Amino acid sequence: MKKFNIRKVLDGLTAASSSSSAASAQSGNRENDMIQETLQSEHFQLCKTVRHGFPYQPSSMAFDPVQKILAIGTQSGALRLFGRAGVECYCQHESGSAVIQLEFLVNEGALVSALADDSIHLWNLRQKLPAILHSLKFNRERITFCHLPFQSKWLYVGTERGNIHIVNVESFTLSGYVIMWNKAIELSSKTHPGPVVHISDNPMDEGKLLIGFECGIVVLWDLKSKKADYRYNYDEAIHSVAWHHEGKQFVCSHSDGTLTTWNVRAPAKPAQTITPHGKQPKDGKKPEPCKPILKVEYKTTRAGDPFMILCGGLSYDTVGRRPCLTVMHGKSTAVLEMDYPIVDFLTLCETPYPNDFQEPYAVVVLLEKDLVVIDLAQIGYPIFENPYPLSIHESPVTCCEYFADCPAEVIPALYSVGSRQKRQGFSKKEWPISGGNWGQGTLSFSEIIITGHADGSIKFWDASALMLQVLYKLKTAKVFEKPRGKEEKSSTEIVDEDPFAIQILSWCPESRVLCVAGVSAHVIVYRFSKQEVTTEVVQLLEVRMQCELNEVESPECGGEQVSAVSTPGTSSSPQTSLPQSHPSTSSNNSSDGLRDNVPCLKVRSSPLKQSPGYQVELLIQLVWVSGEPPQQITSLAVNSAYGLVAFGNGNGLAVVDYLQKTLLLNMSTAELYGSTDPHHRQPRSPRKTRQPSAGLCDGNDASAAPEEKCKSPTSGKDSLFFFLLSFSFKFTDARDNSFSRSRSSSVTSIDRESREVISSFYFCDSLSKKSETVAVPSLWVGTSLGSMLAIALTVPSTPEQRMQQPVGVSFCGPVVRLKGGILRMAQLDASGTLLPHVYESWYEPNAPEEERERPQRRRPTTPPSSQENPDCQYAVVCSEKQAKVVAMPSQNCVYEHNITETSFVLRADVVTMTAGVGIACFCANGHIMTLSLPSLRPLLDVNYLPLTDMRIARTFCFSNQGQALYLTSPTEIQRITYNQETCDNLQVRLSFQTETAGKASRSLAQHIPGPGGMEGMKGAASGVVGELARARIALDERGQKLGELEERTAAMMSSADSFSKHAHDVRQSLAIHHDSCFVK
């Protein structure tokens, strides 16, 4: 695994500096000094663990038929290895150049990769982490094609100039033997034949090499005599060549959609020419040309007709038709449509020997965004069920959350309901890519990843033990009416596309209550049920959020503490002074013709059948106000113990009772401050009438005019929270972490600079008022201007009263102010232990009342306060710039730490580890940091990942036990750990069971030793008989039946003797002609 150079901050070195922790000189803090912190810097180490998902922008593929391992290369130089379910490995070429070809050293635990920068690399796959053993960089010629014969130590490298060079795989050096293009074609062509597009050896005679040039010339080259035996000419360009296993025929695919079959000893003309998808004219003329056949494979069977498998070749009049793979078997032709363009395909056969009947049983098809394996042995060619988590990008990921150390019963419950969603019609056979072994890992806790997607779907993934498996999929768009076409699109929608996209997730694992916020200013509350129900009418609550005082001038004393003053009036009920939800009226327009009181999306009017799993409890929609669209939601929290959901945006916040389906609170941020408002607010500026698309999905980075930087008024630096206002950001300058945004926002530049946004919530039992001695249900509110405010809640104690009496609300005012927007809040007890969130354990919501066992809510115990030190709780508050620990209820700041001065924190989480509790932060400058609690001592600071796009900022999240993840590409999740113990115990997931001739020109290619050791590597055998014996032993170790190989091995002995003689002659010839050189 790759480990990073880190700077561990020595414990206790907390000198007074801008980035050091400082304990406030407040009275009553003597007890704080006695808190023993167990979390130390040696508990942290950062390393990558595993990468999940489909390889982004794949470019090449190879398969080891003995080890059953699949390798995929990408355009960014990545290498992904796949074996049996759960066995995956990720490697990276340092150059980042595209991988144009991969070749396995079959059953040797090694792999050759050829890159677009004209380098070839030898990978050792048999050590703990695959590494490069050797590299060879070509300086004067561009590599176009490579071929490594089965059980050979010679790698043939074709170039753009039409030459072929030979590399010794053992020493990874060039041989002096070069096949020059002019000697290969001689007088058969007066012009250059173009690049080498194909190289292969005759299955029955390894001394004969078939070379295909782009222009259409094919040459059969005799390695011993160093001359061409035959030349085959065709007037259409060649794309690929495939041998018949007997070595007497081969097939070429051409640019006009034709396949030509040639007899080796009859070079004058092809034995057969067919156009698989061409229309055959009745007058016997040549068929109309078709699209190029990019690749063809010719596989034989012992008991039936051979298979001809090809991609491309469709007629030009098939406009709009999806990419196809064609399987020709006997007289039948099957055209299999694919969802994405085909990058490459490979036919899997029963034998690795090229001169035996191939017996094909499957085809692996690598698509641009998917991997498909087709069963050739069953009628209809069904596909195999893919065991890899390659569907992360089925719809673009817009947000994700990571939950480590979940309740043990949650994963089985989700799997139970999710197993009913599986598709049918898959092949009944086992997945054929079955190599590799899992190491014995030490991670034993349950982990769940939740991803939200652009189409409104939500996926739950089992991420335990470094694996990833989809558990359950929820489609939130089902509660809305879907327009059939663009012409039916509602004029009230506030996003141009993906109106159902998920923006924020809030999930309680213990109660299984799920709450999601979408980009169309809607919130949906879900309850988990094992029973199917049909909902006649979706429970709907429409909320009118409006704010007249929006713009803010921050006071000079930004970041100073503000004392709390309770607002008069201890409680409010929805029946009295608090605003109500406004139902839609028959008219969508106000008196002045503007849209008013209408939501952005139309709710489903027909009954909704809800399968076991997550079922809609309540739908909340923000409505248009006097022609202005609702602001998108920037923060969300749900609490099962209180039965409440809170959400906020640039206009204010709202609290909804999802049990009674009522609105408890709907007010602007300014109203929360009461008389203690530290900001000078101006009348709101005029707005446009439409908001932009949320910008959550990764597109093609369409160009946009640069805008002014997004500032945080309290710090004068960049801020995260205007991204939460639904701007589409793009990273522009790494020096100051500035961002540019795509224009079309309804909020003006003045609004962006000054609007106070609700940025975070936290439900807890706390001492939110200075006079309190008993913890009461509370809601903490964080804003983008650094204020933390508290709201006290009066929740009826019994279930019966809870459903009949309203929840009371009272305002406690500001508690503390920080620099930058508030990201995370948490609560510690007097001993410095993290207080768990309050929750109600799960119960079956659809069970009859008499059978329902509703558990009591779980709330943390708070030690009683004493007269000497009334503070018995600590509030932990982390912003974009700072972290503070505040004693409660005195509201004295006891610890303070400036996290960053030049950047800002993108994600912060209070995390629990085996050794204690701390704060984990990810900054826009790429640093990952951890702080101790409660003293806020720096424990880890790693310059890990520069922020190159907003996908990382949107998806990066920490979890307990030192785990974290982010979306490293549109299709892949990268998991990392910052836990020293996990780094030390992380074991390898993949476990494979697995003479020079002449002197080459030194200027042609440069040999570069690789960083990988020789662990587990073996040289190629000195004789083919030895190779066959080892191959048989390897197959026996993998449980193969030796009886099936006896006849084949006996048949190959004579071929082996022939090859040994040829190889000996070739070595002598190469030694004699060591002075071979290039023909200029």
mmCIF file of C-alpha atoms in Angstrom, residues 660 795-806:
data_model
loop_
_atom_site.group_PDB
_atom_site.id
_atom_site.type_symbol
_atom_site.label_atom_id
_atom_site.label_comp_id
_atom_site.label_asym_id
_atom_site.label_seq_id
_atom_site.Cartn_x
_atom_site.Cartn_y
_atom_site.Cartn_z
ATOM 1 C CA GLN A 660 -47.673 14.964 13.463
ATOM 2 C CA VAL A 795 -40.875 17.247 23.531
ATOM 3 C CA PRO A 796 -43.824 15.404 25.192
ATOM 4 C CA SER A 797 -42.468 12.486 27.183
ATOM 5 C CA THR A 798 -44.860 9.592 26.404
ATOM 6 C CA PRO A 799 -45.678 8.215 22.922
ATOM 7 C CA GLU A 800 -49.363 9.030 23.418
ATOM 8 C CA GLN A 801 -48.671 12.632 24.390
ATOM 9 C CA ARG A 802 -46.133 12.949 21.615
ATOM 10 C CA MET A 803 -48.806 12.303 18.972
ATOM 11 C CA GLN A 804 -51.349 14.667 20.572
ATOM 12 C CA GLN A 805 -49.415 17.587 21.996
ATOM 13 C CA PRO A 806 -47.289 20.012 19.977
#
